[in-house]
CSV table of C-alpha atoms in Angstrom, one decimal:
chain,number,residue,atom,x,y,z
A,182,MET,CA,-229.7,10.8,-112.2
A,183,ALA,CA,-233.5,10.7,-112.6
A,184,ILE,CA,-235.7,8.0,-114.2
A,185,PHE,CA,-239.3,7.6,-115.3
A,186,LYS,CA,-242.3,7.8,-113.0
A,187,SER,CA,-245.1,6.9,-115.4
A,188,PHE,CA,-245.9,6.4,-119.0
A,189,THR,CA,-248.7,5.0,-121.1
A,190,LYS,CA,-249.0,3.7,-124.7
A,191,SER,CA,-251.8,6.1,-125.5
A,192,LYS,CA,-249.9,9.1,-124.2
A,193,PHE,CA,-246.2,9.9,-124.3
A,194,GLU,CA,-245.9,11.4,-120.9
A,195,ILE,CA,-242.4,11.0,-119.4
A,196,SER,CA,-241.7,12.5,-116.0
A,197,PHE,CA,-238.8,11.9,-113.7
A,198,VAL,CA,-238.1,11.2,-110.0
A,199,PRO,CA,-234.9,10.6,-108.1
A,200,ALA,CA,-233.7,6.9,-108.1
A,201,THR,CA,-231.2,5.0,-106.0
A,202,LYS,CA,-228.4,3.2,-107.9
A,203,GLU,CA,-229.8,-0.1,-106.9
A,204,ILE,CA,-233.1,0.3,-108.8
A,205,ARG,CA,-231.8,2.6,-111.6
A,206,LYS,CA,-230.4,0.0,-113.9
A,207,PHE,CA,-233.4,-2.3,-113.6
A,208,GLU,CA,-236.0,0.4,-114.2
A,209,ILE,CA,-234.2,2.0,-117.1
A,210,THR,CA,-234.0,-1.4,-118.7
A,211,ILE,CA,-237.7,-1.9,-118.4
A,212,PHE,CA,-238.4,1.7,-119.6
A,213,MET,CA,-236.1,1.4,-122.6
A,214,ASN,CA,-237.5,-1.9,-123.7
A,215,TYR,CA,-241.1,-0.5,-123.5
A,216,MET,CA,-240.2,2.7,-125.3
A,217,THR,CA,-238.2,0.9,-127.9
A,218,ARG,CA,-241.3,-1.2,-128.8
A,219,ILE,CA,-243.7,1.8,-129.1
A,220,THR,CA,-241.2,4.0,-130.9
A,221,GLU,CA,-239.9,1.4,-133.4
A,222,SER,CA,-241.6,3.5,-136.1
A,223,LEU,CA,-243.5,6.7,-136.5
A,224,SER,CA,-246.1,7.3,-139.2
A,225,ILE,CA,-245.3,10.0,-141.7
A,226,SER,CA,-248.1,12.1,-140.2
A,227,GLN,CA,-246.6,11.7,-136.7
A,228,ALA,CA,-243.1,12.6,-138.0
A,229,ARG,CA,-244.4,15.7,-139.7
A,230,LYS,CA,-246.3,16.8,-136.6
A,231,LEU,CA,-243.2,16.3,-134.5
A,232,VAL,CA,-241.0,18.3,-136.9
A,233,LEU,CA,-243.5,21.2,-137.2
A,234,LEU,CA,-244.2,21.6,-133.5
A,235,SER,CA,-240.5,21.4,-132.8
A,236,GLN,CA,-239.8,24.1,-135.4
A,237,GLY,CA,-242.6,26.3,-134.1
A,238,VAL,CA,-244.6,26.6,-137.3
A,239,PRO,CA,-247.4,27.5,-137.4
A,240,PRO,CA,-246.7,29.5,-134.2
A,241,LYS,CA,-248.7,29.0,-131.1
A,242,ASN,CA,-250.3,32.0,-129.3
A,243,GLN,CA,-247.7,34.1,-127.5
A,244,GLY,CA,-247.9,36.7,-124.9
A,245,GLY,CA,-245.4,39.0,-123.2
A,246,ASN,CA,-242.7,41.1,-124.8
A,247,SER,CA,-242.3,40.7,-128.6
A,248,LEU,CA,-238.5,41.2,-128.4
A,249,ASP,CA,-238.2,38.4,-125.9
A,250,ALA,CA,-240.3,36.2,-128.1
A,251,THR,CA,-237.8,36.8,-131.0
A,252,LEU,CA,-234.9,36.0,-128.8
A,253,SER,CA,-236.6,32.9,-127.6
A,254,ALA,CA,-237.2,31.7,-131.2
A,255,ILE,CA,-233.5,32.3,-132.0
A,256,GLU,CA,-232.4,30.4,-128.9
A,257,HIS,CA,-234.7,27.5,-129.6
A,258,LEU,CA,-233.8,27.2,-133.3
A,259,GLY,CA,-230.1,27.7,-132.7
A,260,TYR,CA,-229.5,30.0,-135.7
A,261,ILE,CA,-231.3,32.2,-138.2
A,262,GLN,CA,-229.8,32.3,-141.6
A,263,ILE,CA,-228.9,35.7,-143.0
A,264,ASP,CA,-229.5,36.3,-146.7
A,265,THR,CA,-229.2,39.3,-149.0
A,266,ILE,CA,-232.1,38.6,-151.5
A,267,SER,CA,-234.7,41.2,-151.0
A,268,ALA,CA,-237.5,40.2,-153.4
A,269,ILE,CA,-239.5,40.2,-150.3
A,270,GLN,CA,-238.4,40.8,-146.7
A,271,ARG,CA,-235.0,39.2,-146.2
A,272,ALA,CA,-234.9,35.6,-145.0
A,273,HIS,CA,-233.7,36.4,-141.5
A,274,HIS,CA,-236.8,38.6,-140.9
A,275,HIS,CA,-239.2,36.3,-142.7
A,276,THR,CA,-238.1,33.2,-140.7
A,277,LEU,CA,-238.6,35.0,-137.4
A,278,TRP,CA,-241.9,36.6,-138.4
A,279,ASN,CA,-243.3,33.1,-139.1
A,280,ARG,CA,-242.4,32.1,-135.5
A,281,ASN,CA,-243.4,35.4,-133.8
A,282,PRO,CA,-246.4,37.2,-135.3
A,283,GLN,CA,-245.4,40.3,-133.3
A,284,TYR,CA,-241.9,40.4,-134.9
A,285,LEU,CA,-240.4,43.7,-135.9
A,286,THR,CA,-237.5,44.0,-138.4
A,287,SER,CA,-235.7,46.2,-135.8
A,288,HIS,CA,-235.5,43.3,-133.4
A,289,LEU,CA,-232.3,41.7,-134.8
A,290,ASP,CA,-230.4,45.0,-134.7
A,291,GLU,CA,-231.6,45.6,-131.1
A,292,LEU,CA,-230.6,42.1,-130.0
A,293,LEU,CA,-227.2,42.5,-131.7
A,294,VAL,CA,-226.6,45.8,-130.0
A,295,ASN,CA,-227.7,44.4,-126.7
A,296,LYS,CA,-225.3,41.5,-127.2
A,297,LYS,CA,-228.0,38.8,-126.9
A,298,ILE,CA,-227.1,37.4,-130.3
A,299,PHE,CA,-224.0,37.4,-132.5
A,300,GLU,CA,-223.1,36.8,-136.1
A,301,TYR,CA,-221.1,33.8,-137.2
A,302,TRP,CA,-221.4,30.8,-139.5
A,303,SER,CA,-223.8,27.9,-139.0
A,304,HIS,CA,-224.2,26.1,-142.3
A,305,ALA,CA,-224.2,29.7,-143.7
A,306,ALA,CA,-224.0,33.2,-142.4
A,307,ALA,CA,-226.3,33.4,-139.4
A,308,TYR,CA,-227.4,35.0,-136.2
A,309,LEU,CA,-226.8,32.8,-133.2
A,310,PRO,CA,-227.7,33.1,-129.5
A,311,MET,CA,-225.0,34.6,-127.4
A,312,ARG,CA,-225.5,31.9,-124.8
A,313,ASP,CA,-224.1,29.4,-127.3
A,314,TYR,CA,-221.0,31.5,-128.1
A,315,ARG,CA,-218.5,29.0,-126.7
A,316,PHE,CA,-219.7,26.4,-129.1
A,317,SER,CA,-218.6,28.5,-132.1
A,318,LEU,CA,-215.0,28.3,-130.7
A,319,PRO,CA,-214.0,24.8,-132.0
A,320,ARG,CA,-214.5,26.0,-135.6
A,321,LYS,CA,-212.8,29.3,-135.0
A,322,GLN,CA,-209.9,27.5,-133.4
A,323,ALA,CA,-209.6,25.0,-136.3
A,324,ILE,CA,-209.6,27.9,-138.9
A,325,ALA,CA,-207.0,29.8,-136.9
A,326,ARG,CA,-204.7,26.8,-136.8
A,327,GLY,CA,-205.2,26.0,-140.5
A,328,ILE,CA,-207.0,22.7,-139.7
A,329,GLU,CA,-210.1,23.9,-141.4
A,330,ASN,CA,-210.0,26.2,-144.4
A,331,HIS,CA,-212.2,29.2,-145.1
A,332,TRP,CA,-212.9,29.9,-148.8
A,333,TYR,CA,-210.6,33.0,-148.9
A,334,GLU,CA,-206.9,32.7,-149.2
A,335,ARG,CA,-204.9,34.0,-146.2
A,336,ASP,CA,-202.7,37.0,-146.6
A,337,GLU,CA,-201.1,37.0,-143.1
A,338,LYS,CA,-199.4,40.4,-143.6
A,339,LEU,CA,-202.6,42.1,-144.7
A,340,MET,CA,-204.6,40.5,-142.0
A,341,LYS,CA,-202.1,41.8,-139.3
A,342,SER,CA,-202.3,45.3,-140.8
A,343,VAL,CA,-206.1,45.2,-140.9
A,344,LEU,CA,-206.3,44.0,-137.3
A,345,ASN,CA,-204.0,46.7,-136.2
A,346,ARG,CA,-206.2,49.4,-137.8
A,347,VAL,CA,-209.3,48.1,-136.1
A,348,ASP,CA,-207.5,47.9,-132.8
A,349,THR,CA,-206.3,51.5,-133.1
A,350,GLU,CA,-209.3,53.2,-134.8
A,351,GLY,CA,-212.2,51.2,-133.5
A,352,PRO,CA,-215.1,49.6,-135.4
A,353,LEU,CA,-214.6,49.7,-139.2
A,354,MET,CA,-216.3,48.6,-142.4
A,355,ALA,CA,-214.6,47.2,-145.5
A,356,ASN,CA,-215.1,50.5,-147.3
A,357,ASP,CA,-213.2,52.3,-144.6
A,358,PHE,CA,-210.0,50.8,-146.0
A,359,ASP,CA,-208.2,51.6,-149.2
A,360,SER,CA,-210.1,49.8,-151.9
A,361,LYS,CA,-207.0,49.2,-154.1
A,362,GLY,CA,-206.4,45.6,-155.2
A,363,LYS,CA,-207.9,43.3,-157.7
A,364,LYS,CA,-211.1,41.4,-156.8
A,365,MET,CA,-210.4,37.7,-156.2
A,366,GLY,CA,-212.1,34.4,-155.8
A,367,GLU,CA,-215.5,33.0,-156.5
A,368,TRP,CA,-217.2,35.9,-154.7
A,369,GLN,CA,-215.0,38.6,-156.4
A,370,THR,CA,-214.2,40.4,-153.2
A,371,LYS,CA,-211.3,42.8,-152.5
A,372,PRO,CA,-208.2,41.7,-150.6
A,373,VAL,CA,-209.1,43.8,-147.5
A,374,LYS,CA,-212.6,42.3,-147.3
A,375,GLN,CA,-211.1,38.9,-147.5
A,376,ALA,CA,-208.7,39.7,-144.7
A,377,LEU,CA,-211.5,41.0,-142.6
A,378,GLU,CA,-213.6,37.9,-143.2
A,379,ASN,CA,-210.7,35.6,-142.4
A,380,LEU,CA,-210.1,37.5,-139.1
A,381,PHE,CA,-213.9,37.2,-138.4
A,382,MET,CA,-214.0,33.5,-139.2
A,383,GLN,CA,-211.1,32.7,-136.9
A,384,GLY,CA,-212.6,34.7,-134.1
A,385,GLU,CA,-210.4,37.8,-133.7
A,386,LEU,CA,-213.1,40.1,-135.1
A,387,MET,CA,-216.9,40.2,-134.5
A,388,ILE,CA,-219.8,42.1,-136.0
A,389,PRO,CA,-221.2,44.5,-133.4
A,390,SER,CA,-223.7,46.0,-136.0
A,391,ARG,CA,-224.4,46.6,-139.6
A,392,ILE,CA,-225.0,49.8,-141.5
A,393,ASN,CA,-227.2,49.6,-144.6
A,394,PHE,CA,-226.6,45.8,-144.4
A,395,ASN,CA,-222.8,46.3,-144.5
A,396,LYS,CA,-220.8,44.6,-141.7
A,397,VAL,CA,-219.1,46.6,-139.1
A,398,TYR,CA,-216.0,44.8,-137.7
A,399,ASP,CA,-214.5,45.2,-134.2
A,400,LEU,CA,-212.2,43.3,-131.9
A,401,THR,CA,-213.9,40.4,-130.3
A,402,LYS,CA,-212.7,41.4,-126.8
A,403,ARG,CA,-214.6,44.7,-127.3
A,404,VAL,CA,-217.8,43.1,-128.5
A,405,LEU,CA,-218.2,40.1,-126.1
A,406,PRO,CA,-220.1,40.7,-122.9
A,407,ASP,CA,-218.0,40.2,-119.8
A,408,HIS,CA,-220.2,37.3,-118.5
A,409,VAL,CA,-219.9,35.1,-121.7
A,410,ASP,CA,-218.2,31.8,-121.1
A,411,THR,CA,-215.3,31.6,-123.5
A,412,SER,CA,-214.0,28.2,-122.4
A,413,ILE,CA,-213.6,25.8,-125.4
A,414,PRO,CA,-215.9,22.8,-125.1
A,415,GLY,CA,-214.3,19.4,-125.2
A,416,THR,CA,-215.0,17.0,-128.1
A,417,GLU,CA,-217.7,15.0,-126.2
A,418,GLU,CA,-219.4,18.1,-125.0
A,419,TYR,CA,-219.3,19.8,-128.4
A,420,VAL,CA,-220.7,16.7,-130.2
A,421,ARG,CA,-223.5,16.3,-127.6
A,422,PHE,CA,-224.4,19.9,-128.1
A,423,LEU,CA,-224.7,19.4,-131.9
A,424,ILE,CA,-227.0,16.5,-131.4
A,425,THR,CA,-229.3,17.8,-128.7
A,426,ARG,CA,-229.5,21.3,-130.2
A,427,TYR,CA,-230.5,19.8,-133.6
A,428,LEU,CA,-233.1,17.4,-132.1
A,429,GLN,CA,-234.7,20.1,-129.9
A,430,ALA,CA,-235.2,22.4,-132.9
A,431,ASN,CA,-236.0,19.7,-135.5
A,432,GLY,CA,-237.9,17.0,-133.6
A,433,LEU,CA,-236.0,14.1,-135.2
A,434,GLY,CA,-232.9,13.7,-137.2
A,435,ASN,CA,-229.9,11.5,-138.3
A,436,ALA,CA,-226.2,12.0,-138.3
A,437,SER,CA,-226.0,13.4,-141.8
A,438,GLU,CA,-228.6,16.0,-141.0
A,439,MET,CA,-227.0,17.0,-137.7
A,440,THR,CA,-223.6,17.5,-139.4
A,441,TYR,CA,-224.9,19.3,-142.5
A,442,LEU,CA,-222.0,21.2,-144.0
A,443,LEU,CA,-219.9,20.7,-140.8
A,444,LYS,CA,-216.5,19.2,-141.6
A,445,ASN,CA,-214.9,16.3,-139.7
A,446,THR,CA,-217.9,15.7,-137.4
A,447,LYS,CA,-220.0,12.9,-138.8
A,448,ALA,CA,-218.1,9.9,-137.5
A,449,LEU,CA,-218.1,11.4,-133.9
A,450,VAL,CA,-221.7,12.2,-134.1
A,451,SER,CA,-222.6,8.8,-135.4
A,452,SER,CA,-220.8,7.0,-132.5
A,453,THR,CA,-222.2,9.4,-129.9
A,454,LEU,CA,-225.7,8.8,-131.2
A,455,GLN,CA,-225.4,5.1,-130.5
A,456,ASP,CA,-224.0,5.8,-127.0
A,457,LEU,CA,-226.9,8.1,-126.2
A,458,VAL,CA,-229.4,5.4,-127.4
A,459,SER,CA,-227.7,2.8,-125.2
A,460,ASN,CA,-227.9,4.9,-122.0
A,461,GLY,CA,-231.5,6.0,-122.7
A,462,GLU,CA,-230.9,9.6,-123.6
A,463,LEU,CA,-232.2,9.1,-127.1
A,464,PHE,CA,-234.6,6.8,-128.9
A,465,GLN,CA,-234.1,5.4,-132.4
A,466,THR,CA,-237.1,5.2,-134.7
A,467,SER,CA,-238.0,4.6,-138.3
A,468,VAL,CA,-240.1,6.8,-140.6
A,469,SER,CA,-241.0,5.4,-144.0
A,470,GLY,CA,-238.0,3.1,-143.8
A,471,ASN,CA,-235.5,5.8,-142.8
A,472,SER,CA,-233.8,5.8,-139.4
A,473,TYR,CA,-234.0,8.8,-137.1
A,474,PHE,CA,-233.2,9.7,-133.6
A,475,VAL,CA,-235.4,11.6,-131.2
A,476,LEU,CA,-235.2,13.0,-127.6
A,477,PRO,CA,-237.6,11.2,-125.2
A,478,LYS,CA,-239.2,14.4,-124.1
A,479,SER,CA,-240.0,15.4,-127.6
A,480,LEU,CA,-242.4,12.6,-128.0
A,481,ASP,CA,-244.9,14.3,-125.8
A,482,LEU,CA,-245.3,16.8,-128.6
A,483,LEU,CA,-247.4,14.2,-130.3
A,484,ASN,CA,-250.1,14.8,-127.8
A,485,LYS,CA,-250.2,18.5,-128.5
A,486,PRO,CA,-252.4,20.1,-131.2
A,487,LEU,CA,-251.0,21.3,-134.5
A,488,ALA,CA,-252.7,24.4,-136.0
A,489,ARG,CA,-253.4,22.7,-139.3
A,490,GLY,CA,-255.9,25.3,-140.5
A,491,GLN,CA,-253.3,28.1,-140.2
A,492,LEU,CA,-251.4,28.7,-143.4
A,493,LYS,CA,-247.8,30.0,-143.4
A,494,ILE,CA,-245.8,31.3,-146.4
A,495,LEU,CA,-242.2,30.3,-145.7
A,496,SER,CA,-238.8,31.6,-146.7
A,497,PRO,CA,-236.7,29.4,-149.0
A,498,PHE,CA,-234.0,29.7,-146.2
A,499,ASP,CA,-236.4,28.8,-143.3
A,500,ASN,CA,-234.8,26.4,-140.8
A,501,LEU,CA,-237.6,23.9,-141.6
A,502,LEU,CA,-236.6,23.8,-145.3
A,503,ILE,CA,-232.9,24.3,-145.6
A,504,GLN,CA,-232.0,20.6,-146.0
A,505,ARG,CA,-233.8,19.8,-149.3
A,506,LYS,CA,-233.2,16.0,-149.1
A,507,ARG,CA,-234.7,15.9,-145.6
A,508,ILE,CA,-237.8,17.9,-146.6
A,509,LEU,CA,-238.3,15.6,-149.6
A,510,GLU,CA,-238.1,12.4,-147.5
A,511,LEU,CA,-240.4,13.7,-144.7
A,512,PHE,CA,-242.8,16.0,-146.6
A,513,GLY,CA,-242.6,14.7,-150.1
A,514,PHE,CA,-241.7,18.2,-151.2
A,515,ASP,CA,-239.1,18.4,-154.0
A,516,TYR,CA,-237.9,21.9,-153.6
A,517,PHE,CA,-235.2,23.8,-155.6
A,518,LEU,CA,-234.6,27.5,-155.4
A,519,GLU,CA,-234.5,28.8,-159.0
A,520,CYS,CA,-233.0,32.2,-158.5
A,521,TYR,CA,-229.6,30.7,-159.2
A,522,VAL,CA,-230.6,29.4,-162.7
A,523,PRO,CA,-231.3,31.3,-165.9
A,524,ALA,CA,-234.9,32.5,-166.3
A,525,SER,CA,-235.5,30.3,-169.3
A,526,LYS,CA,-234.9,27.2,-167.1
A,527,ARG,CA,-237.2,28.2,-164.2
A,528,LYS,CA,-240.3,26.1,-163.7
A,529,PHE,CA,-241.8,28.0,-160.7
A,530,GLY,CA,-240.1,31.4,-160.6
A,531,TYR,CA,-237.2,33.4,-159.3
A,532,PHE,CA,-238.0,33.2,-155.6
A,533,ALA,CA,-240.8,30.7,-155.1
A,534,LEU,CA,-241.9,30.5,-151.4
A,535,PRO,CA,-243.0,27.2,-150.0
A,536,VAL,CA,-246.5,27.3,-148.5
A,537,LEU,CA,-247.3,25.2,-145.4
A,538,TRP,CA,-251.0,24.3,-144.7
A,539,ASP,CA,-252.8,21.3,-143.1
A,540,GLY,CA,-249.5,19.9,-141.8
A,541,ARG,CA,-248.1,19.7,-145.3
A,542,LEU,CA,-246.2,21.7,-147.9
A,543,VAL,CA,-248.9,22.2,-150.5
A,544,ALA,CA,-247.8,25.0,-152.9
A,545,ARG,CA,-245.0,27.4,-153.9
A,546,MET,CA,-245.5,31.1,-154.6
A,547,ASP,CA,-243.1,33.3,-156.6
A,548,CYS,CA,-243.5,36.8,-155.2
A,549,LYS,CA,-241.9,40.2,-155.4
A,550,ALA,CA,-242.7,43.2,-153.3
A,551,ASP,CA,-242.5,46.6,-155.0
A,552,ARG,CA,-242.1,48.6,-151.8
A,553,LYS,CA,-242.0,52.0,-153.6
A,554,LYS,CA,-245.5,51.4,-154.9
A,555,SER,CA,-246.6,49.3,-151.9
A,556,HIS,CA,-247.6,46.5,-154.3
A,557,MET,CA,-247.1,42.8,-154.0
A,558,HIS,CA,-246.8,40.7,-157.2
A,559,ILE,CA,-247.6,37.0,-157.1
A,560,HIS,CA,-246.0,36.1,-160.4
A,561,HIS,CA,-246.8,32.4,-160.1
A,562,LEU,CA,-248.6,30.3,-157.5
A,563,ALA,CA,-248.3,26.6,-158.2
A,564,LEU,CA,-250.3,24.0,-156.2
A,565,GLU,CA,-248.9,20.6,-155.5
A,566,SER,CA,-250.6,17.8,-157.3
A,567,GLY,CA,-251.8,16.2,-154.0
A,568,LEU,CA,-253.8,19.3,-152.9
A,569,VAL,CA,-257.5,18.6,-153.4
A,570,LYS,CA,-259.2,20.9,-150.8
A,571,THR,CA,-258.6,23.9,-153.0
A,572,GLU,CA,-261.5,26.0,-151.6
A,573,ALA,CA,-260.3,25.6,-148.0
A,574,PHE,CA,-256.7,26.3,-149.1
A,575,ALA,CA,-257.8,29.5,-151.0
A,576,LEU,CA,-259.6,30.8,-147.9
A,577,ALA,CA,-256.6,30.1,-145.6
A,578,LEU,CA,-254.2,31.7,-148.1
A,579,SER,CA,-256.3,34.8,-148.5
A,580,LYS,CA,-256.3,35.3,-144.8
A,581,GLU,CA,-252.6,34.9,-144.5
A,582,LEU,CA,-251.9,37.2,-147.4
A,583,VAL,CA,-253.4,40.1,-145.4
A,584,SER,CA,-250.6,39.8,-142.8
A,585,PHE,CA,-248.0,38.9,-145.4
A,586,LEU,CA,-248.6,42.1,-147.4
A,587,GLN,CA,-248.4,44.2,-144.2
A,588,PHE,CA,-245.1,42.5,-143.2
A,589,ASN,CA,-243.8,43.3,-146.7
A,590,GLU,CA,-244.9,47.0,-146.5
A,591,CYS,CA,-247.5,46.5,-149.3
A,592,ARG,CA,-251.2,47.4,-149.5
A,593,ASN,CA,-252.2,46.0,-152.9
A,594,ILE,CA,-251.7,42.7,-154.7
A,595,THR,CA,-251.7,41.4,-158.3
A,596,ILE,CA,-252.0,37.6,-159.0
A,597,HIS,CA,-250.4,37.1,-162.4
A,598,ARG,CA,-250.6,33.3,-162.9
A,599,THR,CA,-251.5,30.2,-161.0
A,600,SER,CA,-251.1,26.5,-161.7
A,601,PRO,CA,-253.7,25.2,-162.3
A,602,LEU,CA,-255.0,28.2,-164.3
A,603,ASN,CA,-258.5,28.0,-162.9
A,604,PHE,CA,-257.3,28.5,-159.3
A,605,LYS,CA,-256.5,32.2,-160.1
A,606,HIS,CA,-260.2,33.1,-160.3
A,607,GLU,CA,-260.9,31.2,-157.1
A,608,LEU,CA,-258.2,33.1,-155.2
A,609,GLU,CA,-258.9,36.5,-156.7
A,610,ARG,CA,-262.5,36.2,-155.6
A,611,LEU,CA,-261.3,36.1,-152.0
A,612,VAL,CA,-258.3,38.3,-152.1
A,613,LEU,CA,-259.6,41.2,-154.3
A,614,LYS,CA,-263.1,41.4,-153.0
């Protein structure tokens, strides 16, 4: 065990030295009492800074291999959500590009083939770091035992037949099977596809690659690298993993956020959080009256600079934004993705992208990339009511749009509408000059 060496109120610097059992309890008590006093609450500005620096947006300057930087981002964030919407570059590419300016869309395929990442379920379909593979096993085990249900009904006979074919023939896609059978369920999928997905969710199949974004399925034993730890973590280890992984990637959080869309975990996480606070592994703090937990070492981020002048256009499925209630409470940004509602009911547009600038979420921009014509359409750019430095914002946005167009394989741009209306001229003057 190690304890503190030094700390000051003006600077959150926590370093550790070996301690004997005789002094450990006394010093930890002093340390915890002190840190409890200075972390009783964080200002909203401090909380936002902590969250953004933990999330890696805007990104800091990076050197070295760009593929390694992509893997590092995935390992730090814990997952990257996969999405099919292609109005602009898909969410998994967009999210990584915002953390790694040298990102290439080929990186994910390369990392998948090299078995550095794997596909499974986080709160949604996602790429996860292979080093965390064993922490996917509790859910797979629960699904296989029928303790946790997947959304597809189970046809055990069909599942066995499908598994035998993959075993015998090697990697297969859903369209390699006979397509007979009525589409079923909310997602209107064929029975064979449902069987493949059930086998995937319970861990008997994995996704070694995709072809034209279609999943290729193979036996898990043929996909996993030999060195991967496949031991199933105990309950305490698994819950601790959920907590620490979330806080490392998100800066601060509470039990509801850490267990977002995870079944049967909140009670265990809540009790473990209190244990970790008691033994000094976590601090509890308040932001605008809401209670959060934070790792002690994360507080040092408050001493680091945040690139407030750098603007980032975010994906709706970015890790920073995926929990809408959290982002409303911490950033005052009431966000709803309108692609799922009829056009007549949309206020901002089909695929409005949140815009981060000056440490805040200050706008949303509905875009579509016409890749055949290399043309980007900004159908509607809506500024938040609290944004007053519009000239500085317009300049930052015009600079970022240069990279954003290139990332989306576009050369030209049309700005159709802005709110307020007069901002359109201000932005066009910079973008179209």
